[in-house]
PDB file of C-alpha atoms in Angstrom:
ATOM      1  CA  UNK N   1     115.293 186.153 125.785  1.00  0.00           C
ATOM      2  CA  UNK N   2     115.432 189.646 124.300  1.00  0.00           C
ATOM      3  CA  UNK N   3     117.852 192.405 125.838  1.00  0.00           C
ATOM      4  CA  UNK N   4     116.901 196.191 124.467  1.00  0.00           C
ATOM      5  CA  UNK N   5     119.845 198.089 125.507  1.00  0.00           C
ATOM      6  CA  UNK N   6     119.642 201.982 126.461  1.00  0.00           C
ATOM      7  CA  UNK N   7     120.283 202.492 122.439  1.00  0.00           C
ATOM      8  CA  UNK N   8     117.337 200.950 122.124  1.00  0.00           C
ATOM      9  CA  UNK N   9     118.754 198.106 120.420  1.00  0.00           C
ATOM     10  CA  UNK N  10     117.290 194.482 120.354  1.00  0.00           C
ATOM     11  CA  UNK N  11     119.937 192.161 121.825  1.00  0.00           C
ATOM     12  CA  UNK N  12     119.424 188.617 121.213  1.00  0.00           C
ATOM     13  CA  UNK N  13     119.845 186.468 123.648  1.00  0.00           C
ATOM     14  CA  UNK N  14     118.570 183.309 123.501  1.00  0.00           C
ATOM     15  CA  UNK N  15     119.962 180.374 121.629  1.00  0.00           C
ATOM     16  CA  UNK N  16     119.111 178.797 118.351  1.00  0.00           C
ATOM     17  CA  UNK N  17     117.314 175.055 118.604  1.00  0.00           C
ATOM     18  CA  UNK N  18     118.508 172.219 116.795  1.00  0.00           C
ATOM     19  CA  UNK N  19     116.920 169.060 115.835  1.00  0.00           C
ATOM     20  CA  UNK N  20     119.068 165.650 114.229  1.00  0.00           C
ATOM     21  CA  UNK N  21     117.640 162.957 112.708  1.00  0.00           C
ATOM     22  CA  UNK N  22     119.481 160.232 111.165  1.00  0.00           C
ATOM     23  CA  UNK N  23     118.266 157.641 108.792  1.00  0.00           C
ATOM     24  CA  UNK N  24     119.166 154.849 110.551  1.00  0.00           C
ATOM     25  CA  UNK N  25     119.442 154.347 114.651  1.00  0.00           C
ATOM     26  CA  UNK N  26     121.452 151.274 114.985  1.00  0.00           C
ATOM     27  CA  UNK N  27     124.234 149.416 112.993  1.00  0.00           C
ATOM     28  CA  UNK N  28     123.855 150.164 109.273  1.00  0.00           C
ATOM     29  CA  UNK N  29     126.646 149.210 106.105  1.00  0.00           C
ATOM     30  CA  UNK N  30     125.221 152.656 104.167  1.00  0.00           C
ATOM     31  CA  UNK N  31     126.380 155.875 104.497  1.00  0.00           C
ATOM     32  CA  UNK N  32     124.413 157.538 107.020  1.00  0.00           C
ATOM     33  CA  UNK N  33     122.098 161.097 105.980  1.00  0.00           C
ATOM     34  CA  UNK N  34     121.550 163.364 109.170  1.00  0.00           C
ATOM     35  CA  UNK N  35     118.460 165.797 108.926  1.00  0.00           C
ATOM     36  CA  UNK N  36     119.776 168.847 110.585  1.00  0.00           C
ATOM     37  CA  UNK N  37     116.820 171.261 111.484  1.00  0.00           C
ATOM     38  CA  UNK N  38     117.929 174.422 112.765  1.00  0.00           C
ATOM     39  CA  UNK N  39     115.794 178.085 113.915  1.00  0.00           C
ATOM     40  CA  UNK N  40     116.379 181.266 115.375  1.00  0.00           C
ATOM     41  CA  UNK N  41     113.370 183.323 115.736  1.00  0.00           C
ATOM     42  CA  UNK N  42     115.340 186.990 116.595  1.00  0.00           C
ATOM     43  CA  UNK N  43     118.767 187.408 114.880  1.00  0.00           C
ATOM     44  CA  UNK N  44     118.493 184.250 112.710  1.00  0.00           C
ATOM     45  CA  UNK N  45     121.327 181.245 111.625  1.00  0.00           C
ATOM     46  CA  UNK N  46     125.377 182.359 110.598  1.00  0.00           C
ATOM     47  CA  UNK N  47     126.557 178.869 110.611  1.00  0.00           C
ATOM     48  CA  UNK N  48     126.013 174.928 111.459  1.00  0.00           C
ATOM     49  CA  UNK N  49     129.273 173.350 111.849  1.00  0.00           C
ATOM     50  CA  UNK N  50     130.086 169.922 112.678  1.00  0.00           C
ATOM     51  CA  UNK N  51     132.697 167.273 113.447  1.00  0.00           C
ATOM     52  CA  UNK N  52     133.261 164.132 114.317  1.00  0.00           C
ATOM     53  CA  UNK N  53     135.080 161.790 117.501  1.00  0.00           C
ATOM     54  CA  UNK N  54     137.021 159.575 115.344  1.00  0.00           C
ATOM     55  CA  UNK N  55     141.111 159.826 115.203  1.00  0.00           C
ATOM     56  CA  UNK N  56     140.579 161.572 112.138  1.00  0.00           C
ATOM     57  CA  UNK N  57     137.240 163.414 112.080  1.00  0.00           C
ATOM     58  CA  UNK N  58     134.876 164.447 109.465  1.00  0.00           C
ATOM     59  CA  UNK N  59     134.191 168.127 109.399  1.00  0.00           C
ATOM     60  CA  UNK N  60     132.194 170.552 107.696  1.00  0.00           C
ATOM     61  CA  UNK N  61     129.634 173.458 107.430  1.00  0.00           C
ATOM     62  CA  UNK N  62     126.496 172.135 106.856  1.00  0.00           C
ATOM     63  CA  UNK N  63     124.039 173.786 103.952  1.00  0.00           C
ATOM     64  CA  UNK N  64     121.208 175.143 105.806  1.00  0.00           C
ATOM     65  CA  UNK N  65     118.044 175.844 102.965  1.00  0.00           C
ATOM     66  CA  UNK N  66     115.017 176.505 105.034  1.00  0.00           C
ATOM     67  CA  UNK N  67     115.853 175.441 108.018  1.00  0.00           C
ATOM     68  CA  UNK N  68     117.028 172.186 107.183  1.00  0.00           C
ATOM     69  CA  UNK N  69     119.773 170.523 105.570  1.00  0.00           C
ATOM     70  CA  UNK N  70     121.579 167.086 105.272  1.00  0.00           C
ATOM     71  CA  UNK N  71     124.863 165.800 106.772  1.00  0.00           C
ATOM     72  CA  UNK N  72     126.332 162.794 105.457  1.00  0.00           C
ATOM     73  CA  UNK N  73     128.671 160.601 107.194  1.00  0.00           C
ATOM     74  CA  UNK N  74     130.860 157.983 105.378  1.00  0.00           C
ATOM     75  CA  UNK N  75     133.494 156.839 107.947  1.00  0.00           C
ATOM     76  CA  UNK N  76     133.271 153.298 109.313  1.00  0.00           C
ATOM     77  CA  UNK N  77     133.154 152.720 113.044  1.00  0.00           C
ATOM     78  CA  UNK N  78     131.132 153.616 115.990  1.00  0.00           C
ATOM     79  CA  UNK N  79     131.685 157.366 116.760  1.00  0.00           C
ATOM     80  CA  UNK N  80     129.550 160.848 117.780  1.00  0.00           C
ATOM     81  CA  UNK N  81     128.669 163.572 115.538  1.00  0.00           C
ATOM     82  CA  UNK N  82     128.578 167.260 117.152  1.00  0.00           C
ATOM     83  CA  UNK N  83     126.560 169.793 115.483  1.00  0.00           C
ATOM     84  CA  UNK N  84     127.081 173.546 116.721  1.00  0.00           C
ATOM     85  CA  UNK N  85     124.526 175.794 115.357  1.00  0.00           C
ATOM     86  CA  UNK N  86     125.628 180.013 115.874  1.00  0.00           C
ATOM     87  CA  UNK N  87     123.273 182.855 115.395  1.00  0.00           C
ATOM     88  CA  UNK N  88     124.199 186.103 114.247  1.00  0.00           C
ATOM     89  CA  UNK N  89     124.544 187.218 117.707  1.00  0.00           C
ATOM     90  CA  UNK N  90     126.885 184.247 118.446  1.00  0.00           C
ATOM     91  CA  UNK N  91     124.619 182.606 120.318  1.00  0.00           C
ATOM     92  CA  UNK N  92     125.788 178.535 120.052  1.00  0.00           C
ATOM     93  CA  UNK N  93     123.759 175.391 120.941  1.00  0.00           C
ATOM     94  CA  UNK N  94     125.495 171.643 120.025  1.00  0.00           C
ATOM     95  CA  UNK N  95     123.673 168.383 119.514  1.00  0.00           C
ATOM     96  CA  UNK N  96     125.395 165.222 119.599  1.00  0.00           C
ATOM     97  CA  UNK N  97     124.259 161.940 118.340  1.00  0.00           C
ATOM     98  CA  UNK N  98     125.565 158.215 117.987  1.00  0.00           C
ATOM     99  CA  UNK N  99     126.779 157.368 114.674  1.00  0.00           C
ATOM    100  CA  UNK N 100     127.217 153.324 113.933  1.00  0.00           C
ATOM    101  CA  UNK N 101     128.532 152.344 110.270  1.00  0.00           C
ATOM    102  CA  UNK N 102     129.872 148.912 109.619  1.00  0.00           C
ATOM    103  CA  UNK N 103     130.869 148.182 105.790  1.00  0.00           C
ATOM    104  CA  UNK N 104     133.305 145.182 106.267  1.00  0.00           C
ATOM    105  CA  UNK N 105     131.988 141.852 106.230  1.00  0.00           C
ATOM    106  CA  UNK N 106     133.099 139.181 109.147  1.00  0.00           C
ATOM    107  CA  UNK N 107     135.884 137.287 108.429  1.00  0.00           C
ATOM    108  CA  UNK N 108     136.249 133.723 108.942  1.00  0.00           C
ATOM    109  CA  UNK N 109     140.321 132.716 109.702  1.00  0.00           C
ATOM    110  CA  UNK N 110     139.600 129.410 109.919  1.00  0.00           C
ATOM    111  CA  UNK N 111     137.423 126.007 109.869  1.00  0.00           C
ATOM    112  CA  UNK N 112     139.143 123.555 112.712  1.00  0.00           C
ATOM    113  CA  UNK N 113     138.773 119.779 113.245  1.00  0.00           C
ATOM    114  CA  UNK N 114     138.219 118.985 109.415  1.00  0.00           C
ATOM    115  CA  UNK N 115     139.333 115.483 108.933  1.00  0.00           C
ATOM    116  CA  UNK N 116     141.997 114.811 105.944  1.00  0.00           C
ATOM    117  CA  UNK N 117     140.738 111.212 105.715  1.00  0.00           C
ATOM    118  CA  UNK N 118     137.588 109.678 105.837  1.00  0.00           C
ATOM    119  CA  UNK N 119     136.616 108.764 109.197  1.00  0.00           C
ATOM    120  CA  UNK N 120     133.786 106.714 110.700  1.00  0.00           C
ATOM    121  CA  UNK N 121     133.397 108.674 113.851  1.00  0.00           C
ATOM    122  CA  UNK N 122     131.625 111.642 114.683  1.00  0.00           C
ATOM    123  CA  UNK N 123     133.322 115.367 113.400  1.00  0.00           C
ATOM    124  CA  UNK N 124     132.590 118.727 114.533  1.00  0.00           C
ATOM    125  CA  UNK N 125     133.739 121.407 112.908  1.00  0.00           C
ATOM    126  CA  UNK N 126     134.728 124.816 114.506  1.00  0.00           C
ATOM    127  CA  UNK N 127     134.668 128.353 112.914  1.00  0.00           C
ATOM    128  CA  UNK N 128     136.936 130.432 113.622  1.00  0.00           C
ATOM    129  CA  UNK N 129     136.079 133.934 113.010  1.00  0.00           C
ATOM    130  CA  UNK N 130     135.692 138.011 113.807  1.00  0.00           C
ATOM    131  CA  UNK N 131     134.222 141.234 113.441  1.00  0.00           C
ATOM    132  CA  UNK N 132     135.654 144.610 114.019  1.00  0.00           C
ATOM    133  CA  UNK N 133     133.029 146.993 113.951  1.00  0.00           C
ATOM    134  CA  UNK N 134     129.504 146.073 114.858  1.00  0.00           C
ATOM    135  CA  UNK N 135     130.385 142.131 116.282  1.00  0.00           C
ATOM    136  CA  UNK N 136     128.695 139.070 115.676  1.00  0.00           C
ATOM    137  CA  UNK N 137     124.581 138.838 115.283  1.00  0.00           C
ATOM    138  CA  UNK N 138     122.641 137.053 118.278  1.00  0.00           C
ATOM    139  CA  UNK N 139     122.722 134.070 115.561  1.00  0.00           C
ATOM    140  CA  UNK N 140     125.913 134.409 113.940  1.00  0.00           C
ATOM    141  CA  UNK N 141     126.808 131.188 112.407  1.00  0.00           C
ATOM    142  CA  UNK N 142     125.788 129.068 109.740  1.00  0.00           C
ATOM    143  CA  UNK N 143     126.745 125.598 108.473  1.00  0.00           C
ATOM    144  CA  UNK N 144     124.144 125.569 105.504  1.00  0.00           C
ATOM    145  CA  UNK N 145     124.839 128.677 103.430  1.00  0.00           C
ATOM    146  CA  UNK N 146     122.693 130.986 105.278  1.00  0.00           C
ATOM    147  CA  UNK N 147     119.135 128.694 105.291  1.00  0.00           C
ATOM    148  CA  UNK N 148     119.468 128.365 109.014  1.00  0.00           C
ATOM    149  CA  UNK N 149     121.784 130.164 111.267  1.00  0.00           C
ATOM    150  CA  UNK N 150     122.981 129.201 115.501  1.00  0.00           C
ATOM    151  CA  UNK N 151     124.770 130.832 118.203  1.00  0.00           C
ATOM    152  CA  UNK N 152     127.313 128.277 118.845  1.00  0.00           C
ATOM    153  CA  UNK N 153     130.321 128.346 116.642  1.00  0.00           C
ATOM    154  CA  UNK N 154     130.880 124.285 116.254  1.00  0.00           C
ATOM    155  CA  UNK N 155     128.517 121.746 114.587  1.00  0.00           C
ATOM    156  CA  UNK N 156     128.865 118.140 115.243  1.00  0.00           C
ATOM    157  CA  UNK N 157     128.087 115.426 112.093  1.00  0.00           C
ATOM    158  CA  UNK N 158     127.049 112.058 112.711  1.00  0.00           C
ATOM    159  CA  UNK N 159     127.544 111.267 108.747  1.00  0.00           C
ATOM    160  CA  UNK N 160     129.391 112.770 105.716  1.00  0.00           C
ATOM    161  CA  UNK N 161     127.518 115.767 104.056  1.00  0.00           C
ATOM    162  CA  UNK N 162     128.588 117.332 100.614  1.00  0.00           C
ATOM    163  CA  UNK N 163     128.408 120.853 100.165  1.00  0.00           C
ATOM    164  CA  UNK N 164     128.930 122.629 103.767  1.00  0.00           C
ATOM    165  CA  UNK N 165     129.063 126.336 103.413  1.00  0.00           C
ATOM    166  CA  UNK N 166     129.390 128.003 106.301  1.00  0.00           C
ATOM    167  CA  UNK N 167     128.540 132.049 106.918  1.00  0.00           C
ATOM    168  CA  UNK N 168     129.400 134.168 109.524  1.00  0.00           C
ATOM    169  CA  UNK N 169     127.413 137.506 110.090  1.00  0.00           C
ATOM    170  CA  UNK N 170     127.114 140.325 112.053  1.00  0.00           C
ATOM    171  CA  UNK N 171     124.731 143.085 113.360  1.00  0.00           C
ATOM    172  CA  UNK N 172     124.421 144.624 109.944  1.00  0.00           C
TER     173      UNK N 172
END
C-alpha cells in the first residue's frame, strides 16, 4: 500500500513479488537455471540476493534485466535456495524452492556368491551397491547391461551365461 506522509511524500509500502522457476523439478545430473522474476510497481527493485542451505552455500546477487534474470546452481545434493528481493524502500519478500542435483553415478562395491569353479548347481549373484545423493531408481538393477532392469538386487542362474554386465542406477 501507499503511505503519503504530511510532506506529501509517497511512502512505499508494499512489498515486491517474486516468481522462481527452475528448469527441472525433481532429481537432475545438470546444473540447474532458476528464472527469477521480480516487480515493484512504486519505488522499484535495489537488489535480489540469494543463498543457499548447504554447509557451504552458494551466494550471490542475481542480475535482474527486465524483470527477470537467471540463477544457476552447481552444487551437488539436495538443498533450498532463498531468494530475497529489496525495493528501494527496503521493502523484502523471500522465495524458497527445492533444489535436487545428483552428478555421481551409483557405485557398485561388490558382486557376491560368484563361484571360482565351475559348478553344476544353481548361482545367484548379489550386487552390492549405493547411492549418495538421489538413491536407487524404483528398478535399479540390471544383470544384462541395461536391456532390462529389476528391483531385487540378486539373480539366480540355472546355467552358465557369458557376458553378465550388471548396472546399477539411480533417480537421475
Amino acid at each position: 500500500f501507499v503511505i503519503i506522509n504530511s510532506d506529501g511524500v509517497i511512502v512505499d509500502a508494499t512489498k515486491p513479488t517474486v516468481t522462481l522457476t527452475p528448469d527441472v523439478a525433481d532429481w537432475t545430473k545438470n546444473d540447474v537455471k532458476v528464472n527469477v522474476k521480480v516487480s515493484d510497481s512504486l519505488s522499484g527493485i535495489k537488489e535480489v540476493n540469494y543463498t543457499t542451505d548447504e554447509k557451504v552455500p552458494q551466494t550471490g546477487t542475481a542480475v535482474i534485466t527486465g524483470g527477470e534474470g537467471t540463477i544457476v546452481l552447481t552444487n551437488e545434493g539436495q538443498y533450498k535456495l532463498t531468494v530475497t528481493v529489496v525495493d528501494n524502500s527496503l521493502n523484502e519478500i523471500s522465495e524458497t524452492l527445492n533444489i535436487k542435483i545428483d552428478k555421481t553415478l551409483p557405485v557398485i562395491s561388490s558382486v557376491t556368491d560368484n563361484p571360482l569353479d565351475w559348478t553344476g548347481n544353481s548361482v545367484t549373484l548379489t550386487v552390492n551397491a549405493s547411492d549418495a545423493a538421489s538413491g536407487f531408481a524404483a528398478l535399479p538393477y540390471s544383470f544384462d547391461g541395461g536391456i532390462t532392469w529389476q528391483s531385487s538386487n540378486a539373480k539366480t542362474y540355472d546355467a552358465n551365461i557369458n557376458g553378465i554386465a550388471i548396472k546399477v542406477k539411480d533417480n537421475v
